[in-house]
Short mmCIF file of C-alpha atoms in Angstrom, two decimals:
data_model
loop_
_atom_site.label_atom_id
_atom_site.label_comp_id
_atom_site.label_asym_id
_atom_site.label_seq_id
_atom_site.Cartn_x
_atom_site.Cartn_y
_atom_site.Cartn_z
CA MET A 243 0.00 0.00 0.00
CA MET A 244 1.36 3.41 -0.89
CA PRO A 245 -0.02 6.96 -1.19
CA LEU A 246 0.26 8.51 -4.64
CA ASN A 247 0.66 12.28 -4.67
CA ASN A 248 -1.16 12.28 -1.29
CA SER A 249 -4.42 12.16 -3.27
CA TRP A 250 -5.31 8.49 -3.18
CA LEU A 251 -4.21 5.16 -1.80
CA GLN A 252 -3.03 2.56 -4.27
CA THR A 253 -3.17 -1.18 -3.69
CA LYS A 254 -2.55 -4.18 -5.91
CA GLU A 255 -4.24 -6.53 -3.46
CA ASN A 256 -7.58 -8.15 -4.31
CA PRO A 257 -9.27 -8.36 -1.90
CA ALA A 258 -7.85 -5.33 -0.15
CA THR A 259 -8.29 -3.89 3.34
CA ILE A 260 -7.38 -0.35 4.36
CA PRO A 261 -7.88 1.56 7.62
CA VAL A 262 -10.67 4.02 6.93
CA ALA A 263 -8.59 6.74 8.62
CA ASP A 264 -5.85 6.24 6.00
CA ILE A 265 -8.09 6.97 3.00
CA PRO A 266 -7.27 10.50 1.78
CA VAL A 267 -10.07 13.03 2.24
CA LEU A 268 -10.09 15.69 -0.48
CA ASP A 269 -12.16 18.80 -0.90
CA TYR A 270 -14.84 18.24 -3.50
CA SER A 271 -13.21 20.27 -6.25
CA ALA A 272 -9.97 18.29 -5.93
CA PHE A 273 -11.95 15.03 -5.74
CA ALA A 274 -13.82 15.90 -8.94
CA ALA A 275 -10.58 16.86 -10.69
CA HIS A 276 -9.02 13.51 -9.80
CA VAL A 277 -12.05 11.60 -11.09
CA ASP A 278 -11.88 13.61 -14.29
CA GLU A 279 -8.18 12.99 -14.74
CA LEU A 280 -8.36 9.26 -14.02
CA LEU A 281 -11.26 8.59 -16.36
CA LEU A 282 -9.47 10.31 -19.23
CA ASP A 283 -7.38 7.14 -19.42
CA LYS A 284 -9.37 4.25 -20.92
CA ALA A 285 -7.35 1.85 -18.75
CA ASN A 286 -9.23 3.21 -15.71
CA HIS A 287 -12.82 2.76 -14.69
CA CYS A 288 -14.90 3.24 -11.55
CA LEU A 289 -15.42 0.11 -9.47
CA SER A 290 -17.57 1.75 -6.84
CA TYR A 291 -18.56 5.19 -5.62
CA PHE A 292 -20.84 5.40 -2.61
CA ALA A 293 -21.70 7.47 0.44
CA TYR A 294 -22.49 6.45 3.99
CA PRO A 295 -23.48 8.47 7.07
CA CYS A 296 -20.65 8.93 9.55
CA ALA A 297 -21.47 10.91 12.71
CA ASP A 298 -22.66 14.34 11.55
CA LYS A 299 -21.38 14.01 7.98
CA PHE A 300 -21.46 11.87 4.85
CA ARG A 301 -18.29 10.09 3.78
CA PHE A 302 -18.03 9.48 0.04
CA ILE A 303 -15.56 6.79 -1.07
CA CYS A 304 -14.47 6.24 -4.67
CA CYS A 305 -12.59 3.19 -5.92
CA MET A 306 -10.99 3.28 -9.36
CA ALA A 307 -9.52 0.29 -11.16
CA SER A 308 -6.32 0.82 -13.10
CA ASP A 309 -5.83 -1.95 -15.65
CA LYS A 310 -2.46 -0.44 -16.58
CA SER A 311 -0.93 -0.75 -13.11
CA HIS A 312 -3.25 -3.61 -12.05
CA SER A 313 -4.14 -1.68 -8.93
CA ILE A 314 -7.08 -0.06 -7.13
CA LEU A 315 -7.01 3.67 -6.34
CA ILE A 316 -9.06 4.77 -3.32
CA PHE A 317 -9.90 8.32 -2.25
CA SER A 318 -12.79 10.19 -0.66
CA HIS A 319 -14.51 13.42 0.27
CA GLU A 320 -16.76 14.41 3.17
CA GLN A 321 -19.88 16.58 3.25
CA PRO A 322 -22.24 17.76 5.99
CA ASN A 323 -25.19 15.47 6.79
CA ASP A 324 -27.70 17.87 5.32
CA LYS A 325 -30.89 16.71 3.60
CA ASN A 326 -30.61 19.73 1.31
CA LEU A 327 -27.06 18.92 0.23
CA VAL A 328 -26.43 19.46 -3.50
CA LEU A 329 -23.13 18.64 -5.21
CA GLU A 330 -21.96 19.36 -8.72
CA SER A 331 -22.57 16.23 -10.75
CA LEU A 332 -19.55 14.26 -11.95
CA SER A 333 -21.74 12.40 -14.45
CA ALA A 334 -22.15 15.53 -16.54
CA ARG A 335 -18.54 15.02 -17.67
CA ARG A 336 -18.02 11.30 -16.99
CA PHE A 337 -21.26 9.57 -17.85
CA SER A 338 -20.20 6.18 -16.45
CA LEU A 339 -20.71 7.61 -12.94
CA HIS A 340 -24.42 8.27 -13.49
CA VAL A 341 -25.52 5.03 -11.78
CA PHE A 342 -23.44 5.74 -8.68
CA GLU A 343 -24.77 9.28 -8.25
CA ARG A 344 -28.33 8.05 -8.82
CA ASP A 345 -27.81 5.39 -6.14
CA ILE A 346 -26.52 7.97 -3.65
CA HIS A 347 -29.40 10.31 -4.50
CA GLU A 348 -31.96 7.57 -4.02
CA LYS A 349 -30.54 6.41 -0.68
CA TYR A 350 -29.97 9.79 0.96
CA GLY A 351 -31.73 12.47 -1.11
CA ILE A 352 -28.41 14.16 -1.95
CA GLY A 353 -28.77 16.26 -5.10
CA PHE A 354 -26.35 16.40 -8.03
CA ALA A 355 -26.62 19.64 -9.98
CA GLY A 356 -26.13 19.17 -13.71
CA HIS A 357 -26.70 15.41 -13.66
CA PRO A 358 -27.80 14.34 -17.16
CA TRP A 359 -30.90 12.69 -15.71
CA LEU A 360 -31.23 12.16 -11.98
CA LYS A 361 -33.97 9.56 -12.25
CA PRO A 362 -34.48 6.72 -9.75
CA LEU A 363 -32.14 3.75 -9.96
CA ARG A 364 -34.00 1.04 -8.06
CA PHE A 365 -37.01 2.32 -6.11
CA PRO A 366 -36.33 0.88 -2.67
CA LYS A 367 -39.32 0.27 -0.42
CA ASN A 368 -38.91 3.59 1.39
CA SER A 369 -38.69 5.58 -1.85
CA ARG A 370 -40.44 8.90 -2.05
CA LEU A 371 -41.63 7.98 -5.54
CA LYS A 372 -44.03 5.39 -6.89
CA LEU A 373 -43.38 3.18 -9.90
CA ALA A 374 -46.32 4.80 -11.67
CA ASP A 375 -44.56 8.18 -11.34
CA TYR A 376 -41.42 7.05 -13.14
CA PRO A 377 -40.18 9.97 -15.29
CA PHE A 378 -39.87 8.37 -18.72
CA TYR A 379 -38.09 10.25 -21.47
CA SER A 380 -40.43 11.27 -24.25
CA ILE A 381 -40.28 12.97 -27.65
CA GLU A 382 -43.22 14.97 -28.96
CA SER A 383 -43.80 14.10 -32.62
CA ASP A 384 -46.65 13.01 -34.86
CA GLU A 385 -44.27 10.58 -36.63
CA LEU A 386 -43.08 8.71 -33.55
CA HIS A 387 -44.79 6.25 -31.24
CA GLU A 388 -43.97 4.55 -27.96
CA VAL A 389 -44.05 0.83 -27.28
CA GLY A 390 -43.94 -0.60 -23.77
CA VAL A 391 -42.74 -4.13 -23.06
CA GLY A 392 -43.05 -5.72 -19.61
CA PRO A 393 -42.73 -5.78 -16.68
CA ILE A 394 -44.64 -9.04 -17.16
CA HIS A 395 -42.92 -11.05 -19.87
CA ALA A 396 -44.09 -13.86 -22.08
CA GLY A 397 -41.10 -15.92 -20.96
CA ILE A 398 -40.50 -16.92 -17.35
CA ILE A 399 -37.89 -14.30 -16.60
CA GLU A 400 -37.48 -11.47 -14.14
CA PRO A 401 -39.63 -8.32 -14.30
CA GLY A 402 -38.44 -5.21 -16.09
CA HIS A 403 -40.08 -2.56 -18.23
CA PHE A 404 -38.68 -1.47 -21.59
CA ARG A 405 -40.03 1.74 -23.20
CA PHE A 406 -39.21 2.14 -26.89
CA ILE A 407 -39.55 5.31 -28.93
CA CYS A 408 -39.89 4.21 -32.54
CA ASN A 409 -40.18 5.62 -36.01
CA GLY A 410 -42.17 2.88 -37.67
CA GLU A 411 -40.35 -0.33 -36.77
CA LYS A 412 -37.01 1.37 -36.13
CA VAL A 413 -35.97 2.07 -32.54
CA LEU A 414 -34.72 5.59 -31.86
CA HIS A 415 -34.45 5.27 -28.09
CA LEU A 416 -34.85 2.56 -25.47
CA GLU A 417 -35.30 3.33 -21.80
CA ILE A 418 -35.08 0.54 -19.24
CA GLN A 419 -36.98 0.77 -15.97
CA LEU A 420 -36.13 -1.74 -13.27
CA GLY A 421 -36.71 -1.88 -9.53
CA TYR A 422 -39.64 -4.28 -9.42
CA GLN A 423 -37.93 -6.69 -7.01
CA HIS A 424 -35.87 -4.56 -4.69
CA ARG A 425 -35.15 -6.79 -1.68
CA GLY A 426 -32.94 -4.52 0.40
CA ILE A 427 -29.92 -6.83 0.07
CA GLU A 428 -27.36 -4.32 1.33
CA LYS A 429 -29.45 -3.56 4.42
CA LEU A 430 -29.90 -7.28 5.07
CA PHE A 431 -26.11 -7.70 5.15
CA LEU A 432 -26.05 -5.29 8.08
CA GLU A 433 -28.94 -6.99 9.84
CA SER A 434 -27.51 -10.51 9.42
CA ASN A 435 -25.58 -11.49 12.53
CA THR A 436 -23.75 -14.63 11.46
CA LEU A 437 -21.29 -15.65 8.75
CA LEU A 438 -23.71 -18.30 7.54
CA GLN A 439 -26.55 -15.80 7.16
CA ARG A 440 -24.37 -13.47 5.12
CA SER A 441 -23.02 -16.34 2.99
CA VAL A 442 -26.54 -17.53 2.16
CA LEU A 443 -27.55 -13.95 1.44
CA SER A 444 -24.64 -13.48 -0.98
CA GLU A 445 -25.79 -16.59 -2.88
CA SER A 446 -29.21 -14.97 -3.32
CA ILE A 447 -28.10 -11.70 -4.92
CA SER A 448 -28.47 -13.08 -8.45
CA GLY A 449 -29.63 -16.66 -8.87
CA ASP A 450 -27.50 -17.37 -11.93
CA SER A 451 -24.34 -15.99 -10.30
CA VAL A 452 -24.36 -17.91 -7.02
CA ILE A 453 -20.67 -18.80 -7.14
CA GLY A 454 -19.57 -15.37 -8.37
CA HIS A 455 -21.23 -13.40 -5.57
CA ALA A 456 -20.59 -16.00 -2.85
CA LEU A 457 -16.89 -16.07 -3.77
CA CYS A 458 -16.64 -12.27 -3.79
CA HIS A 459 -18.29 -12.12 -0.36
CA ALA A 460 -16.17 -14.93 1.11
CA SER A 461 -12.98 -13.24 -0.11
CA LEU A 462 -14.04 -9.94 1.46
CA THR A 463 -14.95 -11.63 4.74
CA GLU A 464 -11.61 -13.43 4.93
CA ALA A 465 -9.73 -10.21 4.18
CA LEU A 466 -11.60 -8.31 6.90
CA ALA A 467 -10.61 -11.02 9.36
CA GLY A 468 -7.00 -11.02 8.15
CA LYS A 469 -7.19 -14.72 7.28
CA ALA A 470 -5.65 -16.60 4.34
CA ILE A 471 -6.68 -19.83 2.60
CA SER A 472 -4.67 -22.59 0.96
CA ASN A 473 -3.88 -22.68 -2.75
CA ASN A 474 -5.91 -25.88 -3.03
CA LEU A 475 -9.06 -24.25 -1.68
CA ALA A 476 -8.44 -21.20 -3.90
CA ALA A 477 -8.12 -23.52 -6.91
CA GLU A 478 -11.32 -25.39 -6.03
CA ARG A 479 -13.22 -22.09 -5.85
CA ILE A 480 -11.99 -21.09 -9.31
CA ILE A 481 -13.08 -24.46 -10.72
CA ALA A 482 -16.57 -23.82 -9.33
CA LEU A 483 -16.58 -20.29 -10.75
CA GLU A 484 -15.56 -21.48 -14.21
CA LEU A 485 -18.16 -24.28 -14.16
CA GLU A 486 -20.76 -21.58 -13.50
CA ARG A 487 -19.38 -19.54 -16.41
CA ILE A 488 -19.51 -22.52 -18.79
CA ALA A 489 -23.07 -23.42 -17.80
CA MET A 490 -24.37 -19.88 -18.26
CA HIS A 491 -22.59 -19.28 -21.57
CA ILE A 492 -23.93 -22.53 -23.02
CA GLY A 493 -27.41 -21.75 -21.66
CA ASP A 494 -27.28 -18.33 -23.30
CA THR A 495 -26.17 -19.94 -26.57
CA ALA A 496 -29.35 -22.01 -26.35
CA GLY A 497 -31.36 -18.84 -25.68
CA LEU A 498 -29.89 -17.10 -28.71
CA CYS A 499 -30.86 -20.10 -30.84
CA THR A 500 -34.39 -19.88 -29.43
CA ASP A 501 -34.71 -16.24 -30.45
CA ILE A 502 -33.82 -16.99 -34.07
CA ALA A 503 -35.97 -20.16 -34.21
CA TYR A 504 -32.96 -22.47 -34.59
CA GLN A 505 -34.47 -25.30 -32.59
CA PHE A 506 -31.69 -27.84 -33.14
CA GLY A 507 -29.12 -25.47 -31.65
CA GLN A 508 -31.48 -24.72 -28.77
CA VAL A 509 -32.06 -28.32 -27.68
CA VAL A 510 -28.40 -29.37 -28.07
CA ASN A 511 -27.14 -26.45 -25.99
CA GLU A 512 -29.82 -26.90 -23.36
CA ALA A 513 -28.75 -30.53 -22.99
CA LEU A 514 -25.11 -29.50 -22.63
CA ARG A 515 -25.93 -26.89 -20.01
CA THR A 516 -27.74 -29.60 -18.07
CA ILE A 517 -24.60 -31.75 -18.07
CA VAL A 518 -22.58 -28.87 -16.60
CA ILE A 519 -25.02 -27.89 -13.84
CA ASN A 520 -25.52 -31.56 -12.99
CA THR A 521 -21.74 -31.76 -12.57
CA THR A 522 -21.94 -29.01 -9.97
CA GLN A 523 -24.81 -30.87 -8.32
CA PHE A 524 -22.72 -34.05 -8.20
CA TRP A 525 -20.04 -32.01 -6.44
CA CYS A 526 -22.09 -30.20 -3.79
CA GLY A 527 -25.73 -31.32 -4.09
CA ASN A 528 -27.00 -28.15 -5.75
CA ARG A 529 -27.03 -27.44 -9.49
CA PHE A 530 -26.16 -23.76 -8.98
CA GLY A 531 -23.50 -24.30 -6.33
CA LYS A 532 -25.38 -23.14 -3.24
CA GLY A 533 -23.50 -24.16 -0.13
CA LEU A 534 -20.24 -24.72 -1.97
CA ILE A 535 -18.46 -21.44 -1.08
CA ARG A 536 -18.04 -20.65 2.59
CA PRO A 537 -15.49 -18.46 4.44
CA LEU A 538 -12.17 -20.17 5.14
CA GLY A 539 -13.23 -23.65 4.06
CA SER A 540 -15.57 -25.98 2.22
CA HIS A 541 -18.03 -28.70 3.19
CA TYR A 542 -17.47 -30.20 -0.26
CA PRO A 543 -13.75 -30.61 -0.98
CA LEU A 544 -12.89 -32.15 -4.33
CA THR A 545 -12.33 -35.88 -4.26
CA ALA A 546 -10.81 -38.18 -6.87
CA GLU A 547 -14.32 -39.27 -7.87
CA ILE A 548 -15.55 -35.70 -8.33
CA ILE A 549 -12.41 -34.73 -10.23
CA GLN A 550 -12.91 -37.61 -12.64
CA LYS A 551 -16.58 -36.70 -13.12
CA ILE A 552 -15.63 -33.10 -13.93
CA ARG A 553 -13.00 -34.25 -16.43
CA ASP A 554 -15.30 -36.73 -18.17
CA ASN A 555 -18.25 -34.36 -18.40
CA LEU A 556 -16.20 -31.42 -19.63
CA GLU A 557 -14.56 -33.57 -22.28
CA GLU A 558 -18.00 -34.47 -23.62
CA VAL A 559 -19.28 -30.90 -23.36
CA LYS A 560 -16.22 -29.51 -25.12
CA GLU A 561 -16.57 -31.85 -28.09
CA ARG A 562 -20.33 -31.47 -28.51
CA TYR A 563 -20.37 -27.71 -27.92
CA SER A 564 -17.63 -27.26 -30.52
CA GLN A 565 -19.67 -29.27 -33.01
CA ILE A 566 -22.86 -27.26 -32.52
CA THR A 567 -21.13 -23.87 -32.54
CA ASP A 568 -19.20 -24.80 -35.70
CA ARG A 569 -22.53 -25.53 -37.31
CA MET A 570 -24.16 -22.37 -35.94
CA PHE A 571 -21.49 -19.93 -37.02
CA THR A 572 -21.35 -21.25 -40.57
CA MET A 573 -25.10 -21.16 -41.22
CA PRO A 574 -26.21 -18.16 -43.32
CA SER A 575 -29.60 -18.11 -41.58
CA VAL A 576 -27.88 -17.76 -38.18
CA LEU A 577 -25.26 -15.27 -39.32
CA SER A 578 -27.89 -13.04 -40.92
CA ARG A 579 -29.54 -12.63 -37.50
CA PHE A 580 -26.27 -12.20 -35.58
CA GLU A 581 -23.93 -10.11 -37.69
CA GLY A 582 -24.22 -6.35 -37.50
CA ILE A 583 -27.22 -6.48 -35.14
CA GLY A 584 -27.16 -4.44 -31.93
CA LYS A 585 -23.75 -2.83 -32.26
CA VAL A 586 -22.02 -1.17 -29.32
CA SER A 587 -18.79 0.59 -30.22
CA THR A 588 -15.65 0.59 -28.10
CA GLN A 589 -16.17 4.28 -27.41
CA GLN A 590 -19.73 3.70 -26.25
CA ALA A 591 -18.54 0.90 -23.97
CA LEU A 592 -15.96 3.28 -22.51
CA LEU A 593 -18.42 6.13 -22.00
CA THR A 594 -21.00 3.95 -20.29
CA GLY A 595 -18.48 2.12 -18.09
CA ALA A 596 -19.23 -1.32 -19.53
CA VAL A 597 -17.54 -4.29 -17.87
CA GLY A 598 -17.13 -7.99 -18.50
CA MET A 599 -18.67 -9.53 -21.59
CA ALA A 600 -20.36 -6.30 -22.69
CA ALA A 601 -16.93 -4.63 -22.75
CA ARG A 602 -14.87 -7.48 -24.21
CA SER A 603 -17.32 -8.05 -27.08
CA ALA A 604 -16.77 -4.38 -27.98
CA ASN A 605 -12.97 -4.76 -27.98
CA LEU A 606 -12.53 -3.24 -24.50
CA LYS A 607 -10.18 -5.33 -22.38
CA ARG A 608 -11.86 -5.50 -18.99
CA ASP A 609 -11.54 -8.74 -17.07
CA ILE A 610 -10.72 -8.96 -13.36
CA ARG A 611 -9.07 -12.36 -13.91
CA TRP A 612 -6.44 -10.52 -15.93
CA SER A 613 -6.34 -7.02 -14.44
CA HIS A 614 -6.83 -7.69 -10.70
CA PRO A 615 -6.37 -11.45 -10.25
CA PHE A 616 -8.07 -13.10 -7.28
CA GLN A 617 -7.95 -16.49 -5.57
CA TYR A 618 -5.86 -18.95 -7.63
CA TYR A 619 -5.92 -16.59 -10.61
CA LYS A 620 -3.03 -14.89 -8.85
CA ASN A 621 -0.96 -17.89 -9.97
CA LEU A 622 -2.27 -17.98 -13.53
CA ALA A 623 -1.49 -15.68 -16.44
CA TYR A 624 -5.01 -15.40 -17.81
CA GLU A 625 -5.47 -13.61 -21.13
CA PRO A 626 -9.08 -12.68 -21.94
CA ALA A 627 -10.65 -13.04 -25.37
CA LEU A 628 -11.79 -9.89 -27.21
CA PHE A 629 -14.08 -9.39 -30.20
CA PRO A 630 -14.14 -6.14 -32.18
CA LYS A 631 -17.62 -5.69 -33.60
CA GLY A 632 -19.76 -5.18 -30.50
CA ASP A 633 -22.74 -6.90 -32.13
CA VAL A 634 -24.84 -9.99 -31.33
CA TRP A 635 -22.33 -12.11 -33.29
CA SER A 636 -19.46 -10.85 -31.09
CA ARG A 637 -21.39 -11.53 -27.90
CA ALA A 638 -22.27 -15.04 -29.11
CA LYS A 639 -18.72 -15.81 -30.29
CA LEU A 640 -17.29 -14.54 -27.03
CA ARG A 641 -19.38 -17.12 -25.19
CA GLU A 642 -18.02 -19.85 -27.44
CA LYS A 643 -14.41 -18.76 -26.83
CA GLU A 644 -14.85 -18.35 -23.09
CA VAL A 645 -16.24 -21.86 -22.75
CA GLU A 646 -13.05 -23.12 -24.41
CA LEU A 647 -10.84 -20.98 -22.14
CA SER A 648 -12.74 -21.96 -18.99
CA ILE A 649 -12.44 -25.67 -19.73
CA ALA A 650 -8.68 -25.20 -20.21
CA VAL A 651 -8.42 -23.38 -16.86
CA ILE A 652 -10.37 -26.09 -15.05
CA ASN A 653 -8.24 -28.88 -16.51
CA ARG A 654 -5.09 -27.02 -15.51
CA LEU A 655 -6.35 -26.61 -11.95
CA LEU A 656 -7.42 -30.23 -11.73
CA ASP A 657 -3.87 -31.19 -12.72
CA PHE A 658 -2.59 -28.97 -9.91
CA ILE A 659 -4.95 -30.43 -7.30
CA LYS A 660 -4.70 -34.10 -8.40
CA ASN A 661 -5.80 -36.05 -5.33
CA ARG A 662 -4.85 -33.36 -2.80
CA CYS A 663 -8.25 -31.98 -1.87
CA SER A 664 -8.53 -29.01 0.46
CA THR A 665 -8.77 -29.81 4.15
CA GLU A 666 -10.09 -26.50 5.53
CA THR A 667 -13.59 -26.52 7.00
CA PRO A 668 -15.80 -23.42 7.19
CA VAL A 669 -15.76 -21.39 10.39
CA GLN A 670 -18.83 -20.15 12.22
CA GLU A 671 -17.39 -16.93 13.64
CA LEU A 672 -14.75 -14.38 12.69
CA ASN A 673 -13.54 -11.18 14.29
CA PHE A 674 -13.19 -8.32 11.81
CA GLN A 675 -10.57 -5.61 11.88
CA PRO A 676 -12.03 -2.40 13.35
CA GLY A 677 -12.25 0.87 11.44
CA THR A 678 -11.52 -0.84 8.14
CA PHE A 679 -12.59 -0.50 4.54
CA ALA A 680 -12.53 -3.69 2.48
CA ILE A 681 -13.11 -4.26 -1.23
CA SER A 682 -13.31 -7.54 -3.13
CA LEU A 683 -13.49 -8.10 -6.91
CA THR A 684 -14.46 -11.25 -8.80
CA GLU A 685 -14.96 -11.79 -12.53
CA GLY A 686 -18.36 -13.45 -12.69
CA TRP A 687 -19.64 -14.83 -15.97
CA ARG A 688 -21.33 -11.51 -16.80
CA GLY A 689 -18.37 -9.48 -15.65
CA GLU A 690 -17.00 -7.59 -12.69
CA ILE A 691 -18.60 -8.24 -9.30
CA CYS A 692 -17.62 -5.81 -6.54
CA HIS A 693 -18.40 -6.09 -2.82
CA ALA A 694 -17.25 -3.45 -0.34
CA ALA A 695 -17.71 -3.11 3.41
CA ILE A 696 -16.81 -0.77 6.26
CA THR A 697 -16.41 -1.72 9.93
CA ASP A 698 -16.74 0.51 12.97
CA GLU A 699 -14.37 0.79 15.93
CA LYS A 700 -15.73 -2.51 17.31
CA GLY A 701 -15.25 -4.42 14.07
CA SER A 702 -18.97 -4.56 13.23
CA ILE A 703 -19.99 -4.04 9.61
CA VAL A 704 -21.76 -0.68 9.36
CA TYR A 705 -21.93 -0.39 5.57
CA TYR A 706 -22.08 -2.97 2.76
CA GLN A 707 -22.10 -2.19 -0.95
CA VAL A 708 -22.81 -4.64 -3.80
CA ASN A 709 -22.21 -3.91 -7.48
CA ASP A 710 -23.33 -6.58 -9.93
CA PRO A 711 -21.92 -6.24 -13.49
CA SER A 712 -25.46 -5.59 -14.70
CA LEU A 713 -25.37 -2.22 -12.94
CA HIS A 714 -22.74 -1.07 -15.43
CA ASN A 715 -24.13 -2.77 -18.54
CA TRP A 716 -27.84 -1.99 -18.88
CA MET A 717 -27.00 1.20 -20.75
CA SER A 718 -25.06 -0.86 -23.32
CA LEU A 719 -28.24 -2.80 -24.06
CA ALA A 720 -30.17 0.46 -24.50
CA LEU A 721 -27.55 1.74 -26.96
CA ALA A 722 -27.49 -1.58 -28.85
CA LEU A 723 -31.13 -1.08 -29.83
CA ARG A 724 -30.67 2.32 -31.45
CA GLY A 725 -31.31 2.16 -35.17
CA VAL A 726 -32.39 -1.49 -35.26
CA GLU A 727 -35.82 -3.02 -35.76
CA ILE A 728 -37.90 -3.41 -32.61
CA SER A 729 -38.24 -7.10 -33.51
CA ASP A 730 -34.49 -7.40 -32.80
CA PHE A 731 -35.05 -6.60 -29.13
CA PRO A 732 -35.35 -10.23 -27.87
CA ILE A 733 -32.09 -11.39 -29.43
CA ASN A 734 -30.24 -8.28 -28.25
CA ASN A 735 -31.62 -8.69 -24.74
CA LYS A 736 -30.53 -12.34 -24.64
CA SER A 737 -27.11 -11.54 -26.10
CA PHE A 738 -26.41 -9.44 -22.97
CA ASN A 739 -28.60 -11.49 -20.59
CA LEU A 740 -28.25 -9.00 -17.76
CA SER A 741 -29.58 -9.60 -14.25
CA TYR A 742 -32.68 -7.69 -13.21
CA CYS A 743 -32.42 -8.72 -9.57
CA GLY A 744 -28.65 -8.26 -9.61
CA HIS A 745 -29.34 -4.63 -10.46
CA ASP A 746 -32.33 -4.18 -8.16
CA LEU A 747 -30.67 -5.74 -5.06
#
């Protein structure tokens, strides 16, 4: 840990813990200038920016990721605890911060003068607004019309409302309204009194990212307690994470086939996804990995039998998935629905703060496994795949490539583990370092997952922040629809497959 120009703290640790008292406090003009300067470099992006009440003031903490130095930069500012507080908006110049300022505004009523559109982010239960009062963007014109889709969908998926402004069949603007299933996750982390309660809660943030969020939370918990785990346990966790990635990518390949009426591709990929999630079930008794990740240990260490099952199943999945994707990506009827549809440029990905798949499919190299390695990734030199077009084809091809890369990682880790399973068992209690800020990053299958926490002088958690990759990427979906036919919405939506509940929390 080292101060840089006395303006921020810099750490290459992931997860990282820092005494709250050591985080530089800047005046707001200097804070804004630093944000401006850092985001001029495309190698930097904002991991988290939040506020929390501290005595008679608000403490605002900003965490920036530097992919160039593979570090996290942390700095802050303080403001009076005044319900009429208004700050100059940073989003007016750096649009990627709009979600963070909207979150702060919604939680505390703090205003941001000049914000491009200070509309609600989630509508928590105590919101001053009602869903029916949502301030949709509109354009007055006799030639344009609006189309609303959702929140109730024809498919069995999560609720969300999509408001299109169209000229005929062509989409000019898409606005996405979420917040239908706000569960108060961050507040529940403070109210939960045991490690087990918080672990189960982390698994429930987004049902298709159980391992990703549980791993991020476990890493943060262990860092707050100043505890380390063995390389074997770290390797087992990465195997679970990559199994989750493979299952979701293959499932999404099936969904993309569904949306273009390619039934053969749909049923083959659905069958392959079942093999992968059944492998996880064979390991821990749950298809999605619930119960597998726990602080400082595991109830389900890998055995020789489980290792062999993983190897055998992945060998079959690799061969069959390669066969079906080779067929898919050489079929004119498939390519005509994938290529050039729903483009997001590299510049748009930068401006909106896209992460994970949404970024890498637009040729923006953002992957925590590479930039801020965690768990056993600290011992691997992972190189992420990139695709340049930013269209449905790129997002589909990226899934294909990542399945290949994930299988290779798993096989490498299985070779490392061999028959030496982890021996650590989960603990029931941990004492956390007092007066500490902790941040943990994990590359889930959608992208960057970020958990942050603050403890008081007794070591109790007084603030907990969760950022799912969907928080950063919904705007990319909105931009992908501009200029395309409204009938292309389903395939674009599936090509991102963002989490509604992961955003709503």
